[in-house]
CSV table of C-alpha atoms in Angstrom, one decimal:
chain,number,residue,atom,x,y,z
G,1,MET,CA,159.6,116.6,89.8
G,2,PRO,CA,158.2,118.7,86.9
G,3,ASP,CA,155.2,117.4,85.1
G,4,HIS,CA,155.5,115.8,81.6
G,5,ASN,CA,155.6,119.3,80.0
G,6,GLY,CA,158.5,120.3,82.2
G,7,ARG,CA,156.4,122.7,84.4
G,8,GLU,CA,156.7,122.9,88.2
G,9,ARG,CA,154.1,120.8,89.9
G,10,ILE,CA,152.2,123.1,92.4
G,11,GLY,CA,149.8,121.8,95.0
G,12,VAL,CA,147.4,123.6,97.4
G,13,TYR,CA,146.6,122.4,100.8
G,14,PRO,CA,143.6,124.5,102.0
G,15,GLY,CA,142.2,124.9,105.4
G,16,THR,CA,141.4,127.2,108.3
G,17,PHE,CA,144.3,125.9,110.5
G,18,ASP,CA,142.6,127.3,113.6
G,19,PRO,CA,144.9,126.3,115.1
G,20,ILE,CA,147.4,124.2,113.1
G,21,THR,CA,147.7,120.7,114.6
G,22,LEU,CA,150.2,117.9,114.4
G,23,GLY,CA,147.8,116.3,112.0
G,24,HIS,CA,148.0,119.3,109.6
G,25,ILE,CA,151.8,119.3,109.9
G,26,ASP,CA,151.9,115.6,109.0
G,27,ILE,CA,149.8,116.2,105.9
G,28,ILE,CA,151.9,119.2,104.9
G,29,ARG,CA,155.2,117.3,105.3
G,30,ARG,CA,153.9,114.4,103.2
G,31,GLY,CA,152.1,116.6,100.7
G,32,ALA,CA,155.3,118.6,100.1
G,33,LYS,CA,157.0,115.4,98.9
G,34,LEU,CA,154.4,115.0,96.1
G,35,VAL,CA,154.9,118.4,94.4
G,36,ASP,CA,157.6,120.9,93.7
G,37,ARG,CA,155.9,123.6,95.6
G,38,LEU,CA,153.1,123.2,98.2
G,39,ILE,CA,151.0,126.3,99.0
G,40,ILE,CA,149.2,126.2,102.3
G,41,GLY,CA,146.0,128.2,101.6
G,42,VAL,CA,144.8,129.6,104.9
G,43,THR,CA,141.2,130.5,104.4
G,44,THR,CA,138.3,131.9,106.4
G,45,ASN,CA,135.2,129.9,107.3
G,46,PRO,CA,132.9,131.9,109.6
G,47,SER,CA,130.8,128.8,110.4
G,48,LYS,CA,133.9,127.4,112.2
G,49,ASN,CA,133.9,130.2,114.8
G,50,PRO,CA,137.6,130.9,114.6
G,51,MET,CA,139.7,131.5,117.7
G,52,PHE,CA,142.5,133.3,115.7
G,53,THR,CA,142.3,136.0,113.1
G,54,PRO,CA,143.3,135.2,109.5
G,55,ASP,CA,146.6,137.1,110.0
G,56,GLU,CA,147.3,135.3,113.3
G,57,ARG,CA,146.7,131.9,111.6
G,58,ILE,CA,148.9,132.7,108.6
G,59,ALA,CA,151.7,133.8,111.0
G,60,MET,CA,151.2,130.7,113.1
G,61,VAL,CA,151.4,128.3,110.1
G,62,LYS,CA,154.4,130.1,108.6
G,63,ARG,CA,156.2,129.8,112.0
G,64,GLU,CA,155.4,126.1,112.4
G,65,ILE,CA,156.4,125.3,108.8
G,66,ALA,CA,159.7,127.1,109.2
G,67,SER,CA,160.4,125.2,112.4
G,68,GLN,CA,159.9,121.9,110.6
G,69,GLY,CA,162.5,122.8,107.9
G,70,ILE,CA,160.1,122.2,105.0
G,71,ASP,CA,161.5,124.4,102.3
G,72,ASN,CA,159.2,124.0,99.3
G,73,VAL,CA,156.1,125.3,101.2
G,74,ASP,CA,154.5,128.8,100.9
G,75,VAL,CA,151.7,130.1,103.1
G,76,ILE,CA,149.1,132.3,101.5
G,77,GLY,CA,145.9,133.6,102.9
G,78,PHE,CA,142.8,133.6,100.7
G,79,ASN,CA,139.1,134.3,100.9
G,80,ALA,CA,137.8,133.0,97.6
G,81,LEU,CA,136.5,129.9,95.9
G,82,LEU,CA,139.2,127.2,96.3
G,83,MET,CA,139.4,126.4,92.6
G,84,ASN,CA,139.8,130.0,91.7
G,85,PHE,CA,142.6,130.4,94.2
G,86,ALA,CA,144.3,127.2,93.0
G,87,GLU,CA,144.0,128.3,89.4
G,88,ARG,CA,145.5,131.7,90.2
G,89,GLU,CA,148.4,130.0,91.9
G,90,GLY,CA,149.0,127.7,89.0
G,91,ALA,CA,148.2,124.6,91.0
G,92,THR,CA,147.4,121.2,89.4
G,93,VAL,CA,146.7,119.4,92.7
G,94,ILE,CA,144.6,120.0,95.8
G,95,VAL,CA,145.9,118.0,98.8
G,96,ARG,CA,143.4,117.0,101.4
G,97,GLY,CA,143.8,115.0,104.6
G,98,LEU,CA,141.4,112.2,105.7
G,99,ARG,CA,140.9,111.1,109.2
G,100,ALA,CA,137.7,109.0,109.2
G,101,VAL,CA,134.8,107.8,107.0
G,102,ALA,CA,132.9,111.0,107.8
G,103,ASP,CA,135.8,113.1,106.4
G,104,PHE,CA,135.8,110.9,103.2
G,105,GLU,CA,132.1,111.5,102.5
G,106,TYR,CA,132.4,115.2,102.8
G,107,GLU,CA,135.8,115.4,101.0
G,108,TYR,CA,134.5,113.1,98.2
G,109,GLN,CA,131.5,115.4,97.6
G,110,MET,CA,133.8,118.5,97.7
G,111,ALA,CA,136.2,116.9,95.2
G,112,GLY,CA,133.3,116.2,92.9
G,113,MET,CA,132.1,119.7,93.0
G,114,ASN,CA,135.6,121.1,92.5
G,115,GLN,CA,136.1,118.8,89.5
G,116,GLN,CA,132.9,120.3,88.0
G,117,LEU,CA,134.3,123.7,88.6
G,118,ASN,CA,137.8,122.9,87.1
G,119,ASP,CA,138.6,119.5,85.8
G,120,ARG,CA,142.3,120.4,85.2
G,121,ILE,CA,143.0,120.3,89.0
G,122,GLU,CA,143.1,116.9,90.7
G,123,THR,CA,142.3,116.2,94.3
G,124,VAL,CA,144.7,113.9,96.2
G,125,PHE,CA,143.7,112.4,99.5
G,126,LEU,CA,146.3,111.6,102.1
G,127,MET,CA,145.2,109.4,105.0
G,128,ALA,CA,146.1,110.7,108.4
G,129,ASP,CA,148.8,108.9,110.4
G,130,VAL,CA,147.0,106.4,112.7
G,131,SER,CA,148.4,108.2,115.8
G,132,LEU,CA,147.0,111.5,114.6
G,133,GLN,CA,143.6,110.5,113.3
G,134,PRO,CA,141.5,111.8,116.2
G,135,ILE,CA,143.1,115.3,116.1
G,136,ALA,CA,140.8,118.1,115.0
G,137,SER,CA,141.3,121.8,115.5
G,138,LYS,CA,137.7,122.1,116.8
G,139,LEU,CA,138.4,119.5,119.5
G,140,VAL,CA,141.7,121.1,120.4
G,141,LYS,CA,140.0,124.4,121.0
G,142,GLU,CA,137.2,122.7,123.0
G,143,ILE,CA,139.6,120.8,125.2
G,144,ALA,CA,141.6,124.0,125.9
G,145,MET,CA,138.5,126.0,126.6
G,146,PHE,CA,137.6,123.5,129.3
G,147,GLY,CA,141.1,123.6,130.8
G,148,GLY,CA,142.3,120.3,129.3
G,149,GLU,CA,145.8,119.5,128.1
G,150,ILE,CA,146.4,119.8,124.4
G,151,GLU,CA,150.2,119.0,124.3
G,152,ASP,CA,149.7,115.7,122.4
G,153,PHE,CA,147.8,117.5,119.6
G,154,VAL,CA,149.8,120.6,118.8
G,155,THR,CA,153.4,121.8,118.9
G,156,PRO,CA,154.6,123.5,122.1
G,157,THR,CA,154.5,127.0,120.5
G,158,VAL,CA,150.9,126.4,119.2
G,159,ARG,CA,149.9,125.2,122.7
G,160,GLU,CA,151.2,128.4,124.1
G,161,ASP,CA,149.2,130.4,121.5
G,162,VAL,CA,146.0,128.6,122.3
G,163,ILE,CA,146.5,128.8,126.1
G,164,SER,CA,147.2,132.5,125.9
G,165,ARG,CA,144.1,133.0,123.8
G,166,VAL,CA,142.0,131.0,126.2
G,167,ASP,CA,143.3,132.9,129.1
G,168,ARG,CA,142.3,136.1,127.3
G,169,ILE,CA,138.8,135.0,126.3
G,170,GLY,CA,138.1,132.9,129.4
G,171,ARG,CA,137.7,129.2,130.1
G,172,LEU,CA,134.4,127.3,130.1
G,173,GLY,CA,133.1,125.0,132.7
G,174,ASP,CA,133.3,125.1,136.5
G,175,TYR,CA,136.0,122.5,137.3
């Protein structure tokens, strides 16, 4: 689906993906239908207290995307301003997922700032599937750290990654 100038339409779906959840995979699957090539930009955000290193997250996302059979997706790590990364990759679209009103307020502000930085790149919001709306990586990690079950929120292989990491760093709580 090239643009009106015959160029490949490239989108970027940025995030920390720490860990990648079923909600992320849903947005990736749906976002990949909107563009010729979707780049999953795995970035760092120290304020999110990551459980996995950037390289581990990139490998995890690549593995999960391969297992889904989505063939127009690339996974690239970046540690730069999103709009600079998107421009470098030739993207014309930023894909973002929305779960709730709080997400919208934050994402709307970010889209406005990004438009100020580069008005040639559009932001497209995809609503989370109703069954996946409550899922957040931060909550998945918290549940796992307290010994709760996360199988409804991540794939079986990501569940094993998270449980293995929690076993290594230690659980929280006394139950």
